[in-house]
Coordinates of C-alpha atoms and ligand atoms in Angstrom, one line a residue:
Chain A
M1 CA 14.4 74.1 -26.6
T2 CA 15.0 70.8 -24.8
A3 CA 13.7 67.9 -26.6
L4 CA 10.2 66.9 -25.6
V5 CA 9.6 63.6 -24.0
L6 CA 6.1 62.5 -23.1
R7 CA 5.2 59.3 -21.3
G8 CA 1.7 58.2 -20.5
R9 CA -0.9 55.5 -20.5
A10 CA -2.9 54.9 -23.7
R11 CA -6.6 55.7 -23.4
L12 CA -8.3 54.1 -26.4
F13 CA -11.1 55.4 -28.6
G14 CA -12.4 54.2 -31.9
D15 CA -13.0 55.7 -35.4
D16 CA -14.8 58.9 -36.2
V17 CA -14.9 60.4 -32.7
N18 CA -16.5 63.8 -33.4
T19 CA -15.9 67.0 -31.5
D20 CA -19.3 66.8 -29.8
Y21 CA -18.4 63.4 -28.4
I22 CA -15.2 65.0 -27.0
I23 CA -17.1 67.8 -25.4
S24 CA -20.8 68.5 -26.1
S25 CA -21.4 71.9 -27.7
T26 CA -24.2 72.4 -25.3
R27 CA -21.6 72.6 -22.5
K28 CA -19.7 75.5 -24.0
R29 CA -22.8 77.7 -23.7
E30 CA -22.1 78.1 -20.0
S31 CA -18.3 78.1 -19.8
L32 CA -15.3 78.1 -22.0
D33 CA -12.9 77.3 -19.1
P34 CA -11.1 74.0 -19.7
Q35 CA -11.0 73.4 -16.0
V36 CA -14.8 73.5 -15.9
L37 CA -15.3 71.7 -19.2
R38 CA -12.8 68.8 -18.4
Q39 CA -15.4 67.2 -16.0
Y40 CA -17.6 66.6 -19.1
L41 CA -14.8 65.2 -21.3
F42 CA -16.2 62.3 -23.4
E43 CA -19.3 62.3 -21.2
G44 CA -21.6 61.0 -24.0
I45 CA -19.5 58.0 -25.1
D46 CA -17.4 57.2 -21.9
P47 CA -19.1 58.6 -18.8
A48 CA -16.3 57.3 -16.5
F49 CA -13.5 58.9 -18.5
A50 CA -13.4 62.4 -17.0
A51 CA -13.1 61.1 -13.4
S52 CA -10.4 58.5 -14.4
V53 CA -8.1 60.6 -16.4
V54 CA -4.6 61.1 -15.0
P55 CA -2.5 64.0 -16.2
G56 CA -0.1 62.7 -18.8
D57 CA -2.6 60.2 -20.2
L58 CA -2.4 59.9 -24.0
L59 CA -5.5 59.6 -26.3
V60 CA -5.2 56.9 -28.9
A61 CA -7.8 56.7 -31.6
G62 CA -8.6 55.3 -35.0
K63 CA -9.4 57.3 -38.1
N64 CA -10.9 60.8 -38.5
F65 CA -10.5 61.9 -34.9
G66 CA -12.1 65.2 -34.1
C67 CA -14.5 65.2 -37.1
G68 CA -17.6 67.4 -37.1
S69 CA -17.5 70.9 -35.7
A70 CA -14.4 73.1 -35.7
M71 CA -15.0 74.2 -32.1
E72 CA -11.7 74.7 -30.3
V73 CA -12.9 73.6 -26.9
A74 CA -12.6 70.1 -28.2
V75 CA -8.8 70.7 -28.0
T76 CA -8.5 73.0 -25.0
T77 CA -10.7 70.6 -22.9
V78 CA -8.3 67.7 -23.7
L79 CA -5.4 69.9 -22.7
G80 CA -7.2 71.0 -19.6
A81 CA -7.5 67.4 -18.5
G82 CA -3.7 67.2 -18.6
I83 CA -3.5 65.2 -21.8
P84 CA -0.5 66.4 -23.9
A85 CA -0.9 64.4 -27.1
V86 CA -3.4 62.6 -29.3
L87 CA -2.3 59.6 -31.5
A88 CA -4.7 58.7 -34.3
R89 CA -4.6 57.0 -37.7
S90 CA -6.0 60.3 -39.1
F91 CA -7.5 63.5 -37.8
S92 CA -10.1 65.8 -39.2
R93 CA -8.3 68.8 -40.5
T94 CA -9.9 71.4 -38.3
Y95 CA -9.0 69.3 -35.2
Y96 CA -5.5 69.0 -36.4
R97 CA -5.1 72.7 -36.9
N98 CA -6.6 73.6 -33.6
A99 CA -4.4 71.0 -31.9
I100 CA -1.2 72.6 -33.3
N101 CA -2.5 76.1 -32.5
N102 CA -3.0 75.2 -28.9
G103 CA 0.1 73.1 -28.4
L104 CA -1.7 69.7 -28.2
L105 CA 0.6 67.3 -30.1
P106 CA -1.3 65.5 -32.9
I107 CA 0.5 62.3 -34.0
V108 CA -0.6 60.5 -37.1
C109 CA 0.5 56.9 -36.9
D110 CA -0.9 53.4 -37.2
T111 CA -2.6 53.0 -33.8
A112 CA -4.1 49.6 -34.4
R113 CA -1.7 47.6 -32.2
I114 CA -1.8 49.9 -29.2
G115 CA -3.8 48.4 -26.3
A116 CA -5.8 50.1 -23.6
G117 CA -3.4 51.1 -20.8
D118 CA -0.2 50.5 -22.7
W119 CA 2.6 52.8 -21.6
L120 CA 3.8 55.0 -24.4
A121 CA 6.8 57.2 -24.6
I122 CA 7.0 59.9 -27.3
D123 CA 10.5 61.1 -28.1
G124 CA 10.7 64.7 -29.5
A125 CA 14.4 64.2 -30.3
N126 CA 13.6 61.4 -32.6
G127 CA 10.8 62.8 -34.8
M128 CA 8.1 62.2 -32.2
A129 CA 8.8 58.4 -32.4
V130 CA 6.3 56.6 -30.3
R131 CA 7.7 53.7 -28.3
N132 CA 5.2 51.3 -26.9
E133 CA 6.9 50.2 -23.7
T134 CA 4.3 47.5 -23.1
T135 CA 4.7 45.7 -26.4
G136 CA 8.2 47.0 -27.3
E137 CA 7.1 48.3 -30.7
T138 CA 8.2 51.7 -32.0
L139 CA 6.0 53.7 -34.4
L140 CA 7.5 56.4 -36.6
P141 CA 4.9 59.2 -37.4
E142 CA 5.0 61.4 -40.5
P143 CA 7.2 64.4 -40.0
L144 CA 5.5 67.8 -39.4
P145 CA 6.1 70.6 -41.9
P146 CA 8.3 73.5 -40.5
I147 CA 5.6 76.0 -39.8
M148 CA 3.6 73.5 -37.7
Q149 CA 6.8 72.6 -35.9
A150 CA 7.5 76.3 -35.3
I151 CA 4.0 76.9 -33.8
L152 CA 4.2 73.8 -31.6
A153 CA 7.7 74.7 -30.5
A154 CA 6.5 78.2 -29.5
G155 CA 3.8 76.5 -27.4
G156 CA 0.9 77.3 -29.7
L157 CA -0.4 80.2 -31.9
V158 CA -0.7 82.6 -29.0
P159 CA 3.0 82.7 -28.1
Y160 CA 3.9 82.4 -31.8
I161 CA 2.0 85.5 -32.8
R162 CA 3.2 87.4 -29.7
E163 CA 6.7 86.6 -30.8
H164 CA 6.5 87.2 -34.6
G165 CA 3.4 89.4 -35.0
R166 CA 2.7 87.5 -38.3
F167 CA 3.4 84.2 -40.0
V168 CA 6.9 83.6 -41.1
V169 CA 7.7 80.9 -43.6
Chain B
M1 CA 4.9 70.8 -65.1
T2 CA 1.2 70.0 -65.1
G3 CA -1.5 72.5 -64.8
K4 CA -3.3 73.5 -61.7
T5 CA -6.6 72.8 -60.0
I6 CA -9.0 75.6 -59.0
S7 CA -7.7 75.4 -55.4
E8 CA -4.1 75.5 -56.4
K9 CA -4.7 78.5 -58.6
I10 CA -6.6 80.5 -55.9
L11 CA -4.0 79.7 -53.2
S12 CA -1.2 80.7 -55.7
R13 CA -3.0 84.0 -56.2
K14 CA -3.5 84.6 -52.5
S15 CA 0.0 83.5 -51.4
G16 CA 1.9 85.1 -54.3
Q17 CA 3.7 81.8 -54.8
D18 CA 3.5 78.9 -57.2
A19 CA 1.3 76.8 -54.9
R20 CA 1.0 73.1 -55.6
A21 CA -0.8 70.4 -53.7
G22 CA 1.2 69.6 -50.5
D23 CA 2.9 73.0 -50.2
L24 CA 2.4 75.0 -47.1
V25 CA 1.6 78.6 -47.9
V26 CA 0.8 81.8 -46.0
C27 CA -2.2 83.5 -47.7
A28 CA -4.0 86.8 -47.4
V29 CA -7.6 86.3 -46.4
D30 CA -10.3 88.2 -48.3
C31 CA -13.0 87.6 -45.7
A32 CA -13.4 85.7 -42.4
L33 CA -16.6 84.9 -40.5
G34 CA -16.9 84.3 -36.8
T35 CA -20.1 83.2 -35.1
D36 CA -21.3 83.3 -31.5
G37 CA -20.1 79.7 -31.4
S38 CA -16.5 80.7 -32.1
V39 CA -15.9 84.4 -31.6
P40 CA -16.1 84.5 -27.8
M41 CA -13.1 82.2 -27.7
A42 CA -11.4 84.1 -30.6
L43 CA -11.7 87.3 -28.5
D44 CA -9.8 85.5 -25.7
Y45 CA -7.1 84.4 -28.1
F46 CA -7.0 87.9 -29.6
A47 CA -6.3 89.5 -26.2
Q48 CA -3.7 86.8 -25.3
M49 CA -1.9 87.4 -28.6
G50 CA -1.6 91.0 -27.7
G51 CA -4.1 92.1 -30.3
E52 CA -5.0 95.8 -30.2
R53 CA -6.4 96.6 -33.5
L54 CA -7.6 94.7 -36.5
H55 CA -5.5 94.3 -39.6
D56 CA -8.5 95.2 -41.7
P57 CA -11.9 95.3 -40.0
A58 CA -13.7 95.3 -43.4
R59 CA -12.6 91.7 -43.9
I60 CA -14.1 90.4 -40.7
V61 CA -17.8 89.5 -40.2
F62 CA -19.6 88.4 -37.0
A63 CA -22.9 86.6 -37.0
L64 CA -25.1 85.8 -34.0
D65 CA -26.7 82.5 -35.1
H66 CA -26.0 79.6 -32.9
Y67 CA -27.7 80.9 -29.7
V68 CA -30.9 82.4 -31.2
P69 CA -32.7 83.5 -29.2
P70 CA -30.2 83.5 -26.4
S71 CA -31.6 81.1 -23.8
S72 CA -29.5 82.0 -20.8
A73 CA -27.8 85.0 -19.2
K74 CA -24.4 83.4 -20.3
T75 CA -25.3 83.3 -24.0
A76 CA -26.9 86.7 -23.9
G77 CA -23.6 87.9 -22.3
L78 CA -21.6 86.3 -25.2
H79 CA -23.7 88.3 -27.6
Q80 CA -23.2 91.6 -25.7
R81 CA -19.4 91.0 -25.7
M82 CA -19.5 90.4 -29.5
R83 CA -21.6 93.5 -30.1
A84 CA -19.3 95.7 -28.0
F85 CA -16.1 94.4 -29.8
A86 CA -17.7 94.8 -33.2
A87 CA -18.7 98.4 -32.5
L88 CA -15.3 99.3 -31.1
H89 CA -13.4 97.9 -34.0
G90 CA -15.8 98.5 -36.9
V91 CA -16.6 94.9 -37.6
A92 CA -19.9 94.2 -39.5
L93 CA -22.2 92.2 -37.2
H94 CA -25.3 90.3 -38.1
D95 CA -27.5 90.3 -35.1
V96 CA -29.9 87.8 -33.7
G97 CA -32.6 86.9 -36.2
E98 CA -30.7 88.0 -39.4
G99 CA -29.8 84.4 -40.1
I100 CA -27.1 81.8 -40.3
G101 CA -23.6 83.3 -40.8
H102 CA -22.8 81.1 -43.8
Q103 CA -26.0 82.1 -45.6
L104 CA -25.3 85.8 -44.8
I105 CA -21.8 85.6 -46.2
V106 CA -23.3 84.3 -49.5
E107 CA -26.3 86.6 -49.6
T108 CA -24.3 89.7 -48.9
G109 CA -21.9 88.9 -51.8
R110 CA -18.9 88.6 -49.5
A111 CA -17.8 85.3 -51.0
L112 CA -16.6 86.0 -54.5
P113 CA -15.1 83.8 -57.2
G114 CA -11.4 83.4 -56.9
D115 CA -11.4 84.7 -53.3
L116 CA -10.1 83.0 -50.1
V117 CA -12.9 83.1 -47.6
V118 CA -12.7 81.3 -44.3
G119 CA -15.1 80.9 -41.3
A120 CA -14.6 79.9 -37.7
D121 CA -17.1 77.1 -38.2
S122 CA -16.7 73.9 -40.2
H123 CA -19.5 74.7 -42.7
A124 CA -17.7 77.7 -44.1
V125 CA -17.0 75.3 -46.9
T126 CA -20.5 76.3 -48.2
Y127 CA -19.1 79.3 -50.1
G128 CA -17.1 77.0 -52.5
A129 CA -20.3 77.0 -54.5
L130 CA -19.4 80.5 -55.6
N131 CA -15.9 79.6 -56.8
S132 CA -14.3 80.8 -53.5
F133 CA -11.7 78.8 -51.8
A134 CA -13.7 78.4 -48.6
T135 CA -12.7 76.4 -45.5
G136 CA -13.5 76.1 -41.8
I137 CA -11.0 77.2 -39.1
G138 CA -10.9 77.4 -35.4
S139 CA -11.1 80.4 -33.0
S140 CA -7.3 80.8 -32.7
D141 CA -6.9 81.0 -36.5
L142 CA -9.6 83.6 -36.6
A143 CA -7.8 85.7 -33.9
A144 CA -4.6 85.4 -35.9
I145 CA -6.4 86.6 -39.1
M146 CA -7.9 89.5 -37.2
I147 CA -4.4 90.6 -36.2
T148 CA -2.3 89.6 -39.3
G149 CA -4.8 89.3 -42.1
Q150 CA -3.1 86.0 -42.9
I151 CA -3.5 82.2 -42.6
W152 CA -1.2 79.3 -43.2
L153 CA -2.7 76.6 -45.4
R154 CA -1.6 73.3 -46.8
V155 CA -2.5 73.3 -50.4
P156 CA -4.9 70.4 -50.8
Q157 CA -4.9 67.7 -53.4
S158 CA -8.2 67.7 -55.3
I159 CA -10.7 65.0 -56.0
R160 CA -12.6 65.7 -59.2
I161 CA -16.3 65.0 -59.0
T162 CA -17.7 64.9 -62.5
L163 CA -21.4 65.1 -62.7
T164 CA -23.2 63.9 -65.8
G165 CA -26.8 63.9 -66.8
R166 CA -29.7 65.5 -65.0
L167 CA -31.6 64.8 -61.8
T168 CA -34.9 63.1 -62.3
A169 CA -38.2 64.1 -60.5
G170 CA -38.1 63.6 -56.8
V171 CA -34.3 63.6 -56.6
Y172 CA -32.3 66.6 -55.4
A173 CA -28.9 68.1 -54.7
K174 CA -29.0 66.6 -51.2
D175 CA -29.3 63.2 -52.7
I176 CA -26.1 63.9 -54.7
A177 CA -24.3 65.0 -51.6
L178 CA -25.4 61.9 -49.6
A179 CA -24.5 59.6 -52.5
L180 CA -21.0 61.2 -52.4
A181 CA -20.8 60.7 -48.7
E182 CA -21.8 57.1 -49.3
T183 CA -19.0 56.7 -51.9
L184 CA -16.2 58.6 -50.1
G185 CA -17.0 57.9 -46.4
A186 CA -16.8 60.4 -43.5
D187 CA -13.0 60.9 -44.1
G188 CA -12.7 59.8 -47.7
A189 CA -11.7 63.4 -48.8
A190 CA -9.7 64.2 -45.6
Y191 CA -7.3 67.2 -46.2
Q192 CA -8.4 67.2 -49.9
A193 CA -10.5 69.5 -52.0
L194 CA -13.6 68.4 -53.9
E195 CA -13.7 70.1 -57.3
F196 CA -17.0 69.8 -59.1
A197 CA -17.0 69.5 -62.9
G198 CA -18.9 68.0 -65.8
P199 CA -21.9 68.7 -68.0
G200 CA -24.3 68.0 -65.1
L201 CA -23.3 71.3 -63.5
Q202 CA -25.3 73.4 -65.9
H203 CA -28.6 72.0 -64.5
L204 CA -27.6 72.7 -60.9
E205 CA -28.8 76.0 -59.6
L206 CA -26.6 78.0 -57.3
E207 CA -28.8 76.9 -54.3
D208 CA -28.1 73.3 -55.3
R209 CA -24.4 73.9 -55.4
L210 CA -24.5 75.4 -51.9
V211 CA -25.8 72.1 -50.6
L212 CA -23.0 70.1 -52.2
S213 CA -20.3 72.5 -51.0
N214 CA -21.8 72.6 -47.5
L215 CA -21.7 68.8 -47.2
A216 CA -18.1 68.5 -48.5
V217 CA -16.8 68.8 -44.9
E218 CA -18.8 65.7 -43.9
M219 CA -16.5 63.7 -46.2
G220 CA -13.5 65.3 -44.4
A221 CA -12.9 67.7 -47.3
K222 CA -11.0 71.0 -46.8
N223 CA -13.2 72.7 -49.4
G224 CA -15.7 71.9 -52.0
I225 CA -15.4 74.2 -55.0
F226 CA -17.3 74.8 -58.2
P227 CA -16.3 76.7 -61.3
A228 CA -18.1 80.0 -61.8
D229 CA -20.6 80.3 -64.7
A230 CA -23.5 82.5 -65.7
Q231 CA -25.5 81.3 -62.7
T232 CA -22.8 82.4 -60.4
R233 CA -22.7 85.8 -62.0
A234 CA -26.5 86.1 -62.0
Y235 CA -26.6 85.3 -58.3
L236 CA -23.9 87.9 -57.4
A237 CA -25.5 90.6 -59.6
G238 CA -26.9 93.2 -57.2
R239 CA -25.2 91.5 -54.2
T240 CA -21.8 93.0 -54.7
A241 CA -20.3 95.9 -56.7
Q242 CA -16.8 94.4 -56.4
A243 CA -15.0 93.1 -59.4
F244 CA -13.8 89.5 -59.3
E245 CA -11.8 87.1 -61.4
A246 CA -13.3 83.6 -61.6
V247 CA -10.9 80.7 -61.7
D248 CA -11.1 77.6 -63.9
P249 CA -8.9 74.5 -63.6
D250 CA -6.3 73.9 -66.2
P251 CA -7.2 71.1 -68.6
D252 CA -4.1 69.2 -67.5
A253 CA -4.5 69.7 -63.8
A254 CA -3.6 66.7 -61.6
Y255 CA -6.3 65.1 -59.4
S256 CA -5.8 62.4 -56.7
R257 CA -9.0 60.7 -57.8
E258 CA -12.0 61.2 -60.1
I259 CA -15.5 60.2 -59.2
V260 CA -18.1 60.2 -62.0
L261 CA -21.7 60.4 -60.9
D262 CA -24.6 60.0 -63.3
L263 CA -27.4 62.1 -62.1
D264 CA -30.0 60.4 -64.3
A265 CA -29.5 57.2 -62.4
L266 CA -29.5 58.7 -58.9
T267 CA -32.4 57.8 -56.6
P268 CA -33.3 59.4 -53.2
R269 CA -30.8 58.7 -50.4
I270 CA -31.0 58.9 -46.7
A271 CA -28.3 58.9 -44.0
L272 CA -29.2 56.7 -41.0
P273 CA -28.3 57.6 -37.4
H274 CA -25.6 58.4 -36.2
L275 CA -23.2 58.9 -39.0
V276 CA -23.4 61.1 -42.1
D277 CA -21.9 58.3 -44.3
R278 CA -24.3 55.6 -43.2
V279 CA -26.1 56.3 -46.4
V280 CA -28.6 53.9 -48.0
P281 CA -31.1 54.2 -50.8
L282 CA -34.1 55.8 -49.1
Q283 CA -36.4 52.9 -50.0
E284 CA -34.4 50.6 -47.8
A285 CA -35.4 52.7 -44.8
A286 CA -39.0 53.1 -45.9
Q287 CA -41.7 52.6 -43.2
I288 CA -39.4 53.6 -40.3
P289 CA -41.7 55.7 -38.1
V290 CA -41.0 59.5 -37.8
Q291 CA -42.2 61.8 -35.1
M292 CA -40.3 65.0 -36.0
V293 CA -39.4 66.6 -39.3
Y294 CA -36.9 69.5 -39.3
L295 CA -36.6 71.9 -42.3
G296 CA -33.8 74.4 -42.0
T297 CA -30.0 74.9 -41.4
C298 CA -27.2 76.1 -43.7
T299 CA -27.7 72.9 -45.8
G300 CA -31.5 72.9 -46.4
G301 CA -33.0 76.2 -45.1
R302 CA -33.2 78.2 -48.4
L303 CA -36.2 79.2 -50.4
R304 CA -35.8 76.5 -53.0
D305 CA -35.7 73.9 -50.2
F306 CA -38.9 75.2 -48.7
H307 CA -40.6 75.2 -52.0
Q308 CA -39.7 71.6 -52.6
A309 CA -40.9 70.5 -49.2
R310 CA -44.1 72.6 -49.3
D311 CA -45.0 71.1 -52.7
V312 CA -44.7 67.5 -51.4
L313 CA -46.6 68.4 -48.2
K314 CA -49.5 69.9 -50.2
A315 CA -49.6 67.1 -52.7
G316 CA -49.7 64.6 -49.8
G317 CA -52.5 66.3 -48.1
G318 CA -50.7 67.7 -45.1
V319 CA -48.8 66.5 -42.0
A320 CA -49.7 63.1 -40.5
P321 CA -51.0 63.1 -36.9
G322 CA -48.3 62.8 -34.4
V323 CA -45.6 64.4 -36.5
Q324 CA -44.0 67.7 -35.3
L325 CA -43.0 69.9 -38.3
V326 CA -40.4 72.6 -37.5
V327 CA -39.4 75.2 -40.1
T328 CA -36.4 77.5 -39.6
P329 CA -35.4 79.8 -42.5
A330 CA -31.7 80.2 -43.0
S331 CA -32.0 84.0 -43.1
R332 CA -34.3 86.9 -42.9
E333 CA -34.0 87.3 -46.7
V334 CA -35.3 83.7 -47.1
Q335 CA -38.1 84.3 -44.6
D336 CA -39.1 87.5 -46.3
A337 CA -39.2 85.8 -49.7
M338 CA -41.3 83.0 -48.1
E339 CA -43.6 85.6 -46.7
A340 CA -43.9 87.4 -50.0
D341 CA -44.7 84.3 -52.1
G342 CA -47.0 82.7 -49.6
T343 CA -44.7 79.8 -48.6
L344 CA -44.7 80.9 -45.0
A345 CA -48.5 81.0 -44.9
D346 CA -48.6 77.6 -46.4
F347 CA -46.4 76.2 -43.7
V348 CA -48.4 77.9 -41.0
A349 CA -51.6 76.4 -42.5
L350 CA -49.9 73.0 -42.4
G351 CA -49.4 73.4 -38.7
A352 CA -45.6 73.9 -38.8
E353 CA -43.8 75.6 -36.0
I354 CA -41.9 78.5 -37.4
V355 CA -38.6 79.4 -35.7
P356 CA -36.9 82.7 -36.4
P357 CA -33.9 82.6 -38.8
G358 CA -30.7 81.1 -37.4
C359 CA -29.2 77.7 -36.6
G360 CA -32.4 76.7 -34.8
S361 CA -32.5 73.1 -33.7
C362 CA -29.5 72.0 -35.8
C363 CA -26.9 71.7 -33.1
G364 CA -29.0 71.5 -29.9
T365 CA -27.9 74.9 -28.6
C366 CA -31.3 76.5 -29.2
G367 CA -34.5 75.9 -31.0
V368 CA -36.9 72.9 -30.6
I369 CA -35.3 69.9 -29.0
P370 CA -36.6 66.4 -30.0
G371 CA -38.0 64.2 -27.2
D372 CA -36.6 60.9 -25.9
G373 CA -36.6 58.1 -28.4
V374 CA -37.9 60.4 -31.2
N375 CA -36.9 59.7 -34.8
V376 CA -36.2 63.0 -36.6
V377 CA -35.8 63.4 -40.4
S378 CA -33.9 66.6 -41.1
T379 CA -32.5 68.6 -44.0
A380 CA -29.4 69.3 -41.9
N381 CA -25.8 68.0 -42.5
R382 CA -25.1 66.1 -39.3
N383 CA -26.8 63.4 -37.4
F384 CA -24.3 62.6 -34.6
K385 CA -25.8 61.2 -31.4
G386 CA -27.0 64.2 -29.3
R387 CA -26.6 66.6 -32.2
M388 CA -30.0 68.2 -31.8
G389 CA -29.7 68.3 -28.0
N390 CA -31.0 64.9 -27.1
A391 CA -28.7 61.9 -27.3
S392 CA -31.7 59.5 -27.2
A393 CA -33.2 60.9 -30.4
S394 CA -32.2 59.4 -33.8
I395 CA -31.5 61.7 -36.7
F396 CA -31.9 60.8 -40.3
L397 CA -30.7 63.2 -43.1
A398 CA -32.5 63.6 -46.4
S399 CA -33.6 66.0 -49.0
P400 CA -36.3 68.6 -48.2
A401 CA -38.8 66.6 -50.4
S402 CA -37.9 63.4 -48.6
C403 CA -38.3 65.1 -45.2
A404 CA -41.7 66.4 -46.3
A405 CA -42.8 62.9 -47.5
A406 CA -41.9 61.6 -44.1
A407 CA -44.1 64.3 -42.5
V408 CA -47.0 63.4 -44.8
R409 CA -46.9 59.7 -43.9
G410 CA -45.4 59.7 -40.4
A411 CA -42.8 57.3 -41.7
I412 CA -39.8 57.4 -44.1
T413 CA -41.3 57.6 -47.6
D414 CA -39.9 57.9 -51.1
P415 CA -41.0 61.4 -52.2
R416 CA -41.7 60.0 -55.7
E417 CA -44.7 58.2 -54.2
I418 CA -46.3 61.5 -53.5
T419 CA -47.1 63.3 -56.8
P420 CA -49.4 66.2 -57.3
Ligands
LIG1 S1 -27.1 75.6 -39.3 FE1 -26.2 73.9 -38.2 S2 -24.5 73.2 -39.4 FE2 -25.1 75.3 -40.1 S3 -23.8 76.7 -39.0 FE3 -25.7 76.5 -37.9 S4 -25.3 74.8 -36.4 FE4 -23.7 74.7 -38.0

């Protein structure tokens, strides 16, 4: 696998962004299709967001991102909008799991000094180090345990299970 | 080597390894729940994963609870798809009106002491009250369990919650849970287990413990687990024929933190909109006007909750003008018991709207939706903006008795002011 490099603009959010703020659970009654749901991404807390998102944009949040419901559309809708990674000081554990399982890269790091619109580059060859090209700062996230790396490297739990048929440690 | 917590012991048993906090283990799952909120997506993942048959259908349970009754052709279609899959693969399915999946897992004796039970819904943590390692997962995890029977888990560190003393009149399990949310914050237990302990447990009935385990996830916890005792066994008697082996912590188990809560000193609590950890002593919020009171959900929709609320409503002389009172039993078993002992008739006489068992108004996908600008006091577990289907409503969370006191006065009221 070639080392992953992601480069995108930082889109800032605060602490305790719950899954209903990411995508309202009332929306998933009518469709589970990320391409339909993406137009409602963050509609409750940032109504202009969905129209302004550019593929490659990176979500940057404070603590406890994705708290609340375990609903997985809160991950697939983010991916559907072309966002490949979320950086947060911490994640709720169900959001973190769902992110890994769908190939959305969750990066735990100190996001306090990232500004709105900063250009960030994430280097897969260097332990997912996040270089803030706007400020020059580099953040080193906690390394992921092997099984999570394996699922992410496969592209998510679907290709992982197709390949292995079970969990291999 | 130090001893182990309850969570470390159960995950050791289920993984066949010496599991310690921080380890990543692959475990055999004893039972997994999916709801109409999570199964439709799980069935998509199942197909994409190449799933053809289930590893063990007897370990999978479906519940139709979030869209009850289905309010559109789309949601009715989701139900049809789940019924067809369940019939084809021999999965037990609880249909519309039977109740909330979490309550049904508990009532049907599927969450046993020492077991690993998961649910594709964050409040699967509820079964920790029965000494199960119980945690919420997503739809993709559920699909993988359906195919492999397994899940990967990081073994959590545990926070020991030691309860001492005994609750005084007017103070309930929900107040304990809210006090913990106040102390820990919405992510204070992130990735960790809450392990309940102490002499205070003997005075907490199983229905009280369910409330505490249910709210563990609102502090970010992976699970909230109790030791098993005579109460646990009494609850399970008649609900399961299966043998089980309860798990106690080792005396020298290592905890990341210990919180001691003296139940004697606890007073009623309330969570203010729109965060579960915005908890204050209820008296600080007294007088705030209330237009809707909601009694139900997997937190506060059991028989004991309705008894506590009914007693305050009766003692207070009924519902204040201008207050809408909505009652949703957590399951048909709860509703039948309310019917049998007259509680349901009491609520009807009090002018309550009775909604069939299920998630009801809790997450805004069905049930009664509050109007614009309305203040709701609810027995639920979440008060995020828009949670009940209207982002301009404000949701307060409190005990069933505190909710009832608000209905009596039309304003937030300390239930201890209303005595029979
Ligand atoms: S009652 Fe509410 S919290 Fe419980 S499972 Fe249903 S929607 Fe979720």
